[in-house]
Coordinates of C-alpha atoms in Angstrom, one line a residue:
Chain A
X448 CA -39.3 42.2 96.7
X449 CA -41.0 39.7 94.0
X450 CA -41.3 36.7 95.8
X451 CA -43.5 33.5 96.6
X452 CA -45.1 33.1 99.9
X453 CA -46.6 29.8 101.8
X454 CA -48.6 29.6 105.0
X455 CA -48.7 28.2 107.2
X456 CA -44.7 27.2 107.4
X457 CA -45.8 24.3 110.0
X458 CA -48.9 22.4 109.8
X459 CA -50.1 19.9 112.0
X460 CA -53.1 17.8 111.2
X461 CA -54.4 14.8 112.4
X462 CA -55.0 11.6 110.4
X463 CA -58.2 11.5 108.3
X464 CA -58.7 15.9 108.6
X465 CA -58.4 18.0 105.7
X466 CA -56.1 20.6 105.2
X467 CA -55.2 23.4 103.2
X468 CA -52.0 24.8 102.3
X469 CA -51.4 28.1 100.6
X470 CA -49.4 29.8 97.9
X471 CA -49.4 33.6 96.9
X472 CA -46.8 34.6 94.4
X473 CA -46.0 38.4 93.2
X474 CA -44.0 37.4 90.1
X475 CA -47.2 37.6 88.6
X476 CA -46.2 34.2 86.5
X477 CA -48.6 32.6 84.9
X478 CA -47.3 28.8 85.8
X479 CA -47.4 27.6 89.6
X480 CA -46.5 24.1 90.6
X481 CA -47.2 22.2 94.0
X482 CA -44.7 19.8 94.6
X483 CA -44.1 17.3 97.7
X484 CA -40.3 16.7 99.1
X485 CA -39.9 14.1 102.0
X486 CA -36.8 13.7 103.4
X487 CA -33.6 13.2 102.1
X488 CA -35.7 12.8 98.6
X489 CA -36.5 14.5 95.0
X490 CA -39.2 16.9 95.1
X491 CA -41.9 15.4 93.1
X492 CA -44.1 17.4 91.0
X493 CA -48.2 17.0 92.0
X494 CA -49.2 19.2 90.1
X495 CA -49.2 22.5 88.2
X496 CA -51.3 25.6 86.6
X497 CA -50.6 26.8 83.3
X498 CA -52.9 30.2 83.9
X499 CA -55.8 28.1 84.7
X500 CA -55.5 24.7 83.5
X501 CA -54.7 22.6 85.6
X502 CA -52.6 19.7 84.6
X503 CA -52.2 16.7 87.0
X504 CA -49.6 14.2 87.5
X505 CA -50.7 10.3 86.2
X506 CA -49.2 9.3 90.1
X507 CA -50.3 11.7 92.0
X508 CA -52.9 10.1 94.5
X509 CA -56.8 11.3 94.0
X510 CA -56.7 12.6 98.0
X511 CA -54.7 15.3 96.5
X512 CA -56.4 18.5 94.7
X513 CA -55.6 21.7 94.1
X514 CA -57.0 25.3 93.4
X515 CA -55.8 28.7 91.7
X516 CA -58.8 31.2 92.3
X517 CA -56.7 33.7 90.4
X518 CA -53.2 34.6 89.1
X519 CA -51.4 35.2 92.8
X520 CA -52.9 32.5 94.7
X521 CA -53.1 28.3 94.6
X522 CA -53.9 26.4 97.0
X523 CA -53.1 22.5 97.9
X524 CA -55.7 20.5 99.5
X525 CA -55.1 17.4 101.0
X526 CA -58.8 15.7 101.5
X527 CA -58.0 12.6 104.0
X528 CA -54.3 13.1 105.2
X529 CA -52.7 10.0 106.0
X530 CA -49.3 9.0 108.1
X531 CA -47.6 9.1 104.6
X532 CA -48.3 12.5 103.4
X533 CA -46.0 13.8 106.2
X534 CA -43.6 16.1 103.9
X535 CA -42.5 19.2 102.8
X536 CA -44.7 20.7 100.4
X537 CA -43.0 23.6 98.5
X538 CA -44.7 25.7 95.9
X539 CA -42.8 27.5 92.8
X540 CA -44.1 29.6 89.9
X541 CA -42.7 30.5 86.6
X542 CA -42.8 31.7 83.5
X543 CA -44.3 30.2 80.3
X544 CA -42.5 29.1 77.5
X545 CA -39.7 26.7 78.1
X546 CA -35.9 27.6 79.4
X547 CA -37.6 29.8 82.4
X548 CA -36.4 29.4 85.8
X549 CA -39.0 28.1 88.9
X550 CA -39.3 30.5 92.1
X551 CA -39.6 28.3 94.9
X552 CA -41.1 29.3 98.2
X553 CA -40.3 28.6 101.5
X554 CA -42.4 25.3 101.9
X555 CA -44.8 24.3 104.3
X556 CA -43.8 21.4 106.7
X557 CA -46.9 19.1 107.3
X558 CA -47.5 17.3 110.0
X559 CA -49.7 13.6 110.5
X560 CA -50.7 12.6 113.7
Chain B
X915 CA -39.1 6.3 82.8
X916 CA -36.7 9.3 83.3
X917 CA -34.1 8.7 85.8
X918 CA -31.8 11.1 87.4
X919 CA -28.6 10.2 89.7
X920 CA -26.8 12.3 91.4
X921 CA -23.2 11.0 92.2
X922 CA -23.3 10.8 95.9
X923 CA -25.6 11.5 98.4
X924 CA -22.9 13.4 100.3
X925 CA -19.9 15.7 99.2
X926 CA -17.3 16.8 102.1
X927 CA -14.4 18.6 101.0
X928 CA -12.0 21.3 102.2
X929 CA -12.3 25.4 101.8
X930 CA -10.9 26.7 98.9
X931 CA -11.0 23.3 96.6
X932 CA -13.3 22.8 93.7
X933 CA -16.3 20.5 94.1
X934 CA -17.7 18.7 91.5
X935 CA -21.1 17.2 91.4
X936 CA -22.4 15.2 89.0
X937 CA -25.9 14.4 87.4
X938 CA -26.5 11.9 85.2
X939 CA -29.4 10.9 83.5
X940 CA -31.3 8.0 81.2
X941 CA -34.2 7.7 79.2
X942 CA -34.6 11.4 78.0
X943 CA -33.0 13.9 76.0
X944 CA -34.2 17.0 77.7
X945 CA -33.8 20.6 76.1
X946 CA -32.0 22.2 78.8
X947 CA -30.8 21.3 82.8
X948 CA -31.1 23.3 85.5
X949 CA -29.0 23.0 89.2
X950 CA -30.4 24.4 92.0
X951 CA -29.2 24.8 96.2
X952 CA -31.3 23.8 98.6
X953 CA -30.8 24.5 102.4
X954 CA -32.0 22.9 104.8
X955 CA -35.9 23.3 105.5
X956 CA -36.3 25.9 102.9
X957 CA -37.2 25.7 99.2
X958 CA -34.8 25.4 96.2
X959 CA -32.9 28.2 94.8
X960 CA -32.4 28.3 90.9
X961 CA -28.7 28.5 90.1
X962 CA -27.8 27.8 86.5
X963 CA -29.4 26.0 83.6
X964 CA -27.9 24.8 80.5
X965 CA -29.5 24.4 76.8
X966 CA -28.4 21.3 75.2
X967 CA -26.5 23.1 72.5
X968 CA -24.2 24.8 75.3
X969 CA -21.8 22.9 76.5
X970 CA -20.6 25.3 79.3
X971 CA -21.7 28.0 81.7
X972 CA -20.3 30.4 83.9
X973 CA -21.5 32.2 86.9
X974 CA -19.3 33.7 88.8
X975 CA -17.3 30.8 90.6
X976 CA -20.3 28.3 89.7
X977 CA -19.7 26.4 86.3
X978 CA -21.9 23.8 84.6
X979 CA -21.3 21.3 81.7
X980 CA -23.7 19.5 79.4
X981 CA -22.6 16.6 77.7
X982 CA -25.8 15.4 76.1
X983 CA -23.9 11.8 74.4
X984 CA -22.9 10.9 78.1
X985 CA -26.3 12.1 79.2
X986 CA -24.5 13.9 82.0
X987 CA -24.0 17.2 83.8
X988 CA -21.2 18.4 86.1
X989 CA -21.4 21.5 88.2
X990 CA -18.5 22.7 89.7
X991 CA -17.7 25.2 92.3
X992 CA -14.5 26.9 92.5
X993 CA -12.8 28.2 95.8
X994 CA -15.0 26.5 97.7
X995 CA -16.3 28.2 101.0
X996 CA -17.9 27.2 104.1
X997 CA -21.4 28.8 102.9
X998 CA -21.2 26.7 100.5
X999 CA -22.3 23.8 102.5
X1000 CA -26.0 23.1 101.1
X1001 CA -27.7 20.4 98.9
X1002 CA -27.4 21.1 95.4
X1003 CA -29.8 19.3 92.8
X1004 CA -30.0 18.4 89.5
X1005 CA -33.3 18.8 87.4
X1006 CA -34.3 18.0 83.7
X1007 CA -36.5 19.9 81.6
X1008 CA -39.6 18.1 81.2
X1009 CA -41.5 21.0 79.1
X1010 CA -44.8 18.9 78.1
X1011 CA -47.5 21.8 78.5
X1012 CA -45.5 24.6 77.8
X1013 CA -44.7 25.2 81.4
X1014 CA -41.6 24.6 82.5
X1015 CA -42.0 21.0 84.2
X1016 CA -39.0 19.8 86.1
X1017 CA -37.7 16.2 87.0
X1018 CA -35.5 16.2 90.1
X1019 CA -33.0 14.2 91.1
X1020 CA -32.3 13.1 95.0
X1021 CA -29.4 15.8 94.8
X1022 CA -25.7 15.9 96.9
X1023 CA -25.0 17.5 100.0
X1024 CA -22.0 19.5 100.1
X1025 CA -20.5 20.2 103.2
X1026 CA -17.3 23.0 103.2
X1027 CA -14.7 21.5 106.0
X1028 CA -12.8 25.2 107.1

């Protein structure tokens, strides 16, 4: 089945070490999004790829950057990781164009200790 | 800035009633809405969206309204069922770059009493 895939689904990190997450879709859509979801509140768009511009959000803090080495993979790296980037971060892809659906994955939970 | 509410964090109601959620929203007129169910540690699940011209949809016992002078959305579920129980969010279209940006709301948790 078409689908979007993370990995790890847990990460645990400790304060101040990078990390990287990672996102393969086989939609083959040319849009992928990173977004981060604590608990109990809105996922909130980071970032996305539109083929392979990348196109950042005005908020989204400097220690987070992202890379799409081709159409099937992104990946979300978070340079310093602090106590308050503990979250969910999901990935979802999509198609161009406006009035498209976004396939989500299954997140990765990240851990800050 | 946009600004989504959802009508209550949490939902409870018994098997076989209709639940209605509600999403209202300021600041924006977006194209379309989309609702989508989240379970618990996974990602969202794309349900239904809604163009701004439409002012109902149907899938299967899911139905969604757009009233774009009220700025608000209500999704109903009919016959409700235990598996039902899930978070179900509300996002607008954002549509900036041509991709199809999304602003969330906080969403509701349904829970299905048998």
């Amino acid at each position: 089945d078409a689908m979007v895939i993370q990995n790890p689904r847990y990460q645990v990190t400790q304060f101040g070490k990078p990390v990287t997450l990672s996102c393969s879709q086989t939609l083959n859509h040319n849009v992928m999004y990173w977004y981060q979801q604590k608990s109990s509140q809105a996922p909130k768009l980071l970032f996305h790829y539109y083929d392979k511009d990348f196109n950042n959000e005005a908020d989204t803090p400097d220690n987070f950057q992202s890379r799409r080495p081709n159409t099937s993979f992104c990946f979300l790296d978070i340079r310093s990781p602090g106590l308050g980037d503990a979250a969910m971060y999901l990935c979802a892809t999509s198609r161009s164009g406006g009035y498209n659906e976004q396939f989500f994955g299954p997140g990765t939970r990240l851990t800050v200790l | 800035s946009q600004k989504i509410e959802q009508n209550s964090e949490a939902l409870n109601i018994q098997e076989g009633k209709t639940a209605t959620l509600t999403c209202n929203y300021t600041n924006y007129s977006p194209a379309y809405l989309q609702w989508y169910r989240q379970d618990p540690g996974r990602g969202p699940v794309f349900l239904l969206l809604i163009r701004e011209n439409e002012k109902e949809k149907r899938k299967e016992r899911l139905k969604v309204t757009f009233d774009t002078t009220l700025k608000q959305s209500l999704f109903h579920i009919t016959a409700s069922q235990p598996a039902d129980s899930a978070t179900y969010l509300c996002a607008l279209d954002r549509s900036e770059t041509g991709a199809n940006n999304l602003f969330f709301g906080t969403g509701t948790r349904l829970t299905v009493i048998p």
